[in-house]
């Protein structure tokens, strides 16, 4: 069988475990090839560090695409995350059309959290991300990103099922067949994700015990596991169960170790169990 290629389009934050330094090891570990297109190079991610370097790679992206086209490349999957500039939104739409249209397209519209757009992005960024999401098969926003793309006011949780399912339906109207929403909670004890499949009309949830604190890069850990699971043939409902469990265990390990949370979570130690859950390793 041909090994599927999942093109990962994210920044590379050299230190801090998010974006490509999470997507590459996690998705590769599950047997998929992960060609990568870095959108920017940063010395660290932007969450909690000051003085980080930032090199925008926008001008490299089209020449890279043209070279790939000259090689006749096409990808079985495309997974996009943090983009380095507003212009990159149209470039990524073009990359999807030209080398990813036959594959499964996953868009994590990384741009906001806790009710706020990240300071580095312009105010019209959510409309651009909405356009990119319309080209996706699966989108993975958090609740802040969902509200920004829908032009709705952000509300703090706990949420109701009715509210979450309304968001899922309105997000699916943007175009993606499957919607995965993160940061879902109906009480203070548990936190997780919801998913909606527009072809079956089915909504599913996955929760784990909430661990206090804010842990950087966990959205990327979660999304990378969903991408790996779906590209290995699982349904989104099972993929979110595995990804919530994996992410929560990574957080718990880091919380118990008491390390500086800006440096990301210890997801690496969970990889053997992840492979078992995906049926990729004999128990
Ligand atoms: O985890 C999302 C992310 C990715 N890349 C960079 C970031 C963030 C979140 O803050 O700063 C550079």
Coordinates of C-alpha atoms and ligand atoms in Angstrom, one line a residue:
X1 CA 0.0 0.0 0.0
X2 CA 1.2 3.5 -0.8
X3 CA 2.1 5.4 2.3
X4 CA -0.3 8.4 2.6
X5 CA 1.2 11.9 2.6
X6 CA -0.3 14.5 4.8
X7 CA 1.0 18.0 4.0
X8 CA 1.4 20.0 7.3
X9 CA 1.2 23.8 6.8
X10 CA 2.1 25.5 10.1
X11 CA 4.8 27.7 11.6
X12 CA 7.8 26.2 13.2
X13 CA 8.2 27.6 16.7
X14 CA 11.7 26.3 17.4
X15 CA 11.1 26.0 21.2
X16 CA 7.8 25.5 23.0
X17 CA 6.2 22.4 21.4
X18 CA 3.4 23.6 19.2
X19 CA 2.6 23.6 15.5
X20 CA 5.1 21.7 13.4
X21 CA 7.2 20.4 16.3
X22 CA 4.0 18.7 17.5
X23 CA 2.3 17.8 14.2
X24 CA 5.4 16.2 12.6
X25 CA 6.4 13.7 15.4
X26 CA 2.8 12.8 16.2
X27 CA 1.5 12.2 12.7
X28 CA 4.7 10.5 11.6
X29 CA 4.6 8.1 14.5
X30 CA 1.3 6.7 13.2
X31 CA 2.9 5.7 9.9
X32 CA 1.9 8.6 7.7
X33 CA 4.4 10.7 5.8
X34 CA 4.4 14.4 6.8
X35 CA 5.7 16.7 4.1
X36 CA 5.9 20.2 5.7
X37 CA 5.4 23.7 4.6
X38 CA 6.6 26.1 7.3
X39 CA 4.6 29.4 7.3
X40 CA 7.0 31.3 9.6
X41 CA 10.0 30.5 11.8
X42 CA 9.9 31.8 15.4
X43 CA 12.5 31.3 18.2
X44 CA 9.6 30.3 20.5
X45 CA 5.8 30.5 20.1
X46 CA 4.0 33.7 21.0
X47 CA 2.2 32.5 24.1
X48 CA 4.0 33.7 27.3
X49 CA 7.4 34.5 25.9
X50 CA 8.7 38.0 25.1
X51 CA 11.4 39.0 22.6
X52 CA 10.8 36.0 20.2
X53 CA 12.1 36.3 16.7
X54 CA 9.6 36.0 13.8
X55 CA 10.5 35.3 10.1
X56 CA 7.5 35.3 7.8
X57 CA 7.9 32.8 5.0
X58 CA 5.0 34.1 2.8
X59 CA 7.3 34.8 -0.2
X60 CA 8.7 31.3 -0.2
X61 CA 5.3 29.5 -0.4
X62 CA 4.4 30.0 -4.1
X63 CA 7.9 29.0 -5.3
X64 CA 7.7 25.9 -3.1
X65 CA 4.2 25.1 -4.6
X66 CA 5.5 25.6 -8.1
X67 CA 8.4 23.2 -7.5
X68 CA 6.0 20.5 -6.1
X69 CA 3.8 20.9 -9.1
X70 CA 6.8 20.4 -11.4
X71 CA 7.3 17.1 -9.6
X72 CA 3.7 16.1 -10.1
X73 CA 3.1 15.9 -6.4
X74 CA -0.4 15.5 -4.9
X75 CA -1.2 14.9 -1.3
X76 CA -3.6 12.5 0.3
X77 CA -4.2 14.9 3.2
X78 CA -3.6 18.6 4.0
X79 CA -3.5 19.8 7.6
X80 CA -3.2 23.6 8.1
X81 CA -2.7 25.5 11.4
X82 CA -1.0 28.7 12.3
X83 CA -0.5 31.0 9.3
X84 CA 2.2 33.6 9.3
X85 CA 0.3 36.4 7.5
X86 CA -3.1 37.4 6.1
X87 CA -1.8 36.9 2.6
X88 CA -1.0 33.2 3.4
X89 CA -4.8 32.5 3.6
X90 CA -5.2 32.9 -0.2
X91 CA -1.9 31.1 -0.8
X92 CA -3.1 28.1 1.3
X93 CA -6.4 28.0 -0.6
X94 CA -4.4 27.8 -3.8
X95 CA -2.2 25.0 -2.4
X96 CA -5.3 23.1 -1.5
X97 CA -6.7 23.6 -5.0
X98 CA -3.5 22.7 -6.8
X99 CA -2.0 19.8 -4.8
X100 CA -4.5 18.8 -2.2
X101 CA -8.0 18.8 -3.8
X102 CA -8.1 15.0 -4.1
X103 CA -7.1 14.6 -0.4
X104 CA -8.8 15.1 2.9
X105 CA -8.4 18.7 4.0
X106 CA -8.1 19.5 7.7
X107 CA -8.2 23.2 8.8
X108 CA -7.4 24.3 12.3
X109 CA -8.2 28.0 12.2
X110 CA -5.5 28.9 14.8
X111 CA -6.0 32.6 15.6
X112 CA -7.6 33.1 19.0
X113 CA -8.3 31.7 22.5
X114 CA -10.2 32.7 25.7
X115 CA -12.4 35.2 23.8
X116 CA -9.6 37.0 22.1
X117 CA -7.9 37.2 18.7
X118 CA -4.1 36.8 19.0
X119 CA -2.6 40.3 19.0
X120 CA -0.4 39.5 15.9
X121 CA -3.5 39.1 13.6
X122 CA -5.5 41.8 12.0
X123 CA -9.2 42.2 12.8
X124 CA -10.3 40.8 9.4
X125 CA -8.3 37.6 9.9
X126 CA -11.4 35.6 11.0
X127 CA -13.2 36.3 7.7
X128 CA -10.1 35.0 5.9
X129 CA -10.0 31.9 8.0
X130 CA -13.7 31.4 7.3
X131 CA -12.9 31.3 3.6
X132 CA -10.2 28.7 4.2
X133 CA -12.5 26.6 6.3
X134 CA -15.0 26.6 3.5
X135 CA -12.5 24.5 1.5
X136 CA -12.0 21.9 4.3
X137 CA -13.4 18.5 4.9
X138 CA -12.8 18.7 8.6
X139 CA -12.4 21.9 10.7
X140 CA -11.1 22.1 14.3
X141 CA -11.8 25.5 15.8
X142 CA -12.0 26.3 19.6
X143 CA -15.1 28.1 20.8
X144 CA -13.4 31.6 20.4
X145 CA -12.4 30.8 16.8
X146 CA -15.9 29.5 16.1
X147 CA -17.5 32.7 17.4
X148 CA -15.1 34.9 15.5
X149 CA -15.7 33.1 12.2
X150 CA -19.5 33.2 12.8
X151 CA -19.5 36.9 13.8
X152 CA -21.0 35.9 17.2
X153 CA -20.2 37.3 20.6
X154 CA -17.9 35.0 22.6
X155 CA -19.4 33.6 25.8
X156 CA -17.6 31.9 28.7
X157 CA -18.7 28.4 29.7
X158 CA -20.1 26.2 31.0
X159 CA -22.2 25.8 27.9
X160 CA -25.4 23.9 27.1
X161 CA -25.8 21.1 24.6
X162 CA -28.2 23.4 22.7
X163 CA -25.6 26.1 22.3
X164 CA -22.8 23.7 21.3
X165 CA -24.9 22.0 18.7
X166 CA -26.1 25.3 17.3
X167 CA -22.4 26.3 16.9
X168 CA -21.6 23.0 15.2
X169 CA -24.5 23.4 12.7
X170 CA -23.7 27.0 11.9
X171 CA -20.0 26.0 11.4
X172 CA -20.9 23.2 9.1
X173 CA -22.9 25.7 7.0
X174 CA -19.6 27.3 6.1
X175 CA -18.9 24.2 4.1
X176 CA -16.9 21.4 5.9
X177 CA -18.6 18.1 6.1
X178 CA -17.2 17.4 9.6
X179 CA -16.8 19.9 12.4
X180 CA -14.8 19.3 15.6
X181 CA -15.2 21.9 18.3
X182 CA -12.7 22.1 21.2
X183 CA -13.0 23.7 24.7
X184 CA -16.5 22.2 25.2
X185 CA -17.6 21.9 28.8
X186 CA -21.0 21.5 30.5
X187 CA -19.6 21.9 34.0
X188 CA -16.3 22.8 35.7
X189 CA -15.1 19.2 36.2
X190 CA -14.7 18.0 32.6
X191 CA -13.4 19.5 29.4
X192 CA -13.4 18.0 25.9
X193 CA -14.6 18.2 22.3
X194 CA -17.7 17.8 20.2
X195 CA -18.0 16.7 16.6
X196 CA -20.7 16.9 14.0
X197 CA -20.9 14.9 10.8
X198 CA -23.3 16.7 8.3
X199 CA -23.7 13.5 6.2
X200 CA -25.2 11.5 9.1
X201 CA -26.4 14.4 11.2
X202 CA -24.7 12.8 14.2
X203 CA -23.2 14.8 17.1
X204 CA -20.7 13.1 19.5
X205 CA -18.8 14.3 22.5
X206 CA -15.6 13.2 24.3
X207 CA -14.6 14.5 27.8
X208 CA -11.9 14.0 30.3
X209 CA -11.3 15.4 33.8
X210 CA -10.2 19.1 33.7
X211 CA -6.7 19.8 35.0
X212 CA -6.3 23.4 36.3
X213 CA -4.1 25.8 34.4
X214 CA -3.4 26.9 30.8
X215 CA -1.2 24.5 28.8
X216 CA 0.4 25.8 25.7
X217 CA 0.2 23.9 22.4
X218 CA -2.5 21.5 23.5
X219 CA -4.8 22.6 20.6
X220 CA -2.1 21.4 18.2
X221 CA -1.6 18.1 20.1
X222 CA -5.3 17.4 20.0
X223 CA -5.7 18.4 16.3
X224 CA -2.6 16.4 15.2
X225 CA -4.1 13.2 16.9
X226 CA -7.4 13.8 15.2
X227 CA -5.7 14.2 11.8
X228 CA -3.6 11.0 12.5
X229 CA -6.6 9.0 13.5
X230 CA -8.9 10.0 10.6
X231 CA -6.1 9.5 8.1
X232 CA -5.6 6.0 9.6
X233 CA -9.2 5.3 8.8
X234 CA -11.1 6.1 12.1
X235 CA -14.3 8.1 12.2
X236 CA -14.2 11.6 13.8
X237 CA -16.3 10.4 16.7
X238 CA -13.7 7.8 17.8
X239 CA -10.8 10.2 16.7
X240 CA -12.0 12.8 19.2
X241 CA -12.2 10.2 22.0
X242 CA -8.6 9.2 21.4
X243 CA -7.4 12.8 21.0
X244 CA -9.1 14.0 24.2
X245 CA -7.7 11.1 26.2
X246 CA -4.2 11.7 24.7
X247 CA -4.2 15.4 25.2
X248 CA -5.5 15.2 28.8
X249 CA -2.8 12.6 29.7
X250 CA -0.1 14.8 28.2
X251 CA -1.4 17.7 30.3
X252 CA -1.6 15.6 33.4
X253 CA 2.0 14.3 33.0
X254 CA 3.2 17.9 32.6
X255 CA 1.1 19.2 35.6
X256 CA 2.5 16.4 37.8
X257 CA 6.1 17.1 36.7
X258 CA 5.6 20.8 37.7
X259 CA 7.6 22.1 34.7
X260 CA 7.2 25.5 33.1
X261 CA 4.0 25.2 31.1
X262 CA 5.3 27.7 28.4
X263 CA 7.5 24.9 27.1
X264 CA 4.6 22.7 26.2
X265 CA 3.2 19.4 27.3
X266 CA 4.9 16.0 27.5
X267 CA 3.0 14.3 24.6
X268 CA 6.0 12.1 23.6
X269 CA 5.5 9.7 26.5
X270 CA 2.0 9.0 25.3
X271 CA 2.9 7.9 21.8
X272 CA 3.1 4.1 22.6
X273 CA -0.4 4.1 24.1
X274 CA -1.7 6.2 21.1
X275 CA -0.4 3.6 18.7
X276 CA -2.1 0.8 20.6
X277 CA -5.4 2.8 20.6
X278 CA -5.1 3.3 16.8
X279 CA -4.6 -0.4 16.4
X280 CA -1.1 0.2 15.0
X281 CA 0.9 -1.8 17.5
X282 CA 0.4 -5.2 19.1
X283 CA -0.6 -4.8 22.8
Ligands
LIG1 O1 -0.5 26.6 19.3 C1 -0.9 27.5 18.3 C2 0.3 28.4 18.0 C3 1.1 28.1 16.9 N1 2.1 28.8 16.5 C4 2.4 30.0 17.2 C5 1.7 30.4 18.3 C6 0.6 29.6 18.7 C7 -0.3 30.0 19.8 O2 0.0 31.0 20.4 O3 2.1 31.4 18.9 C8 3.6 30.8 16.7

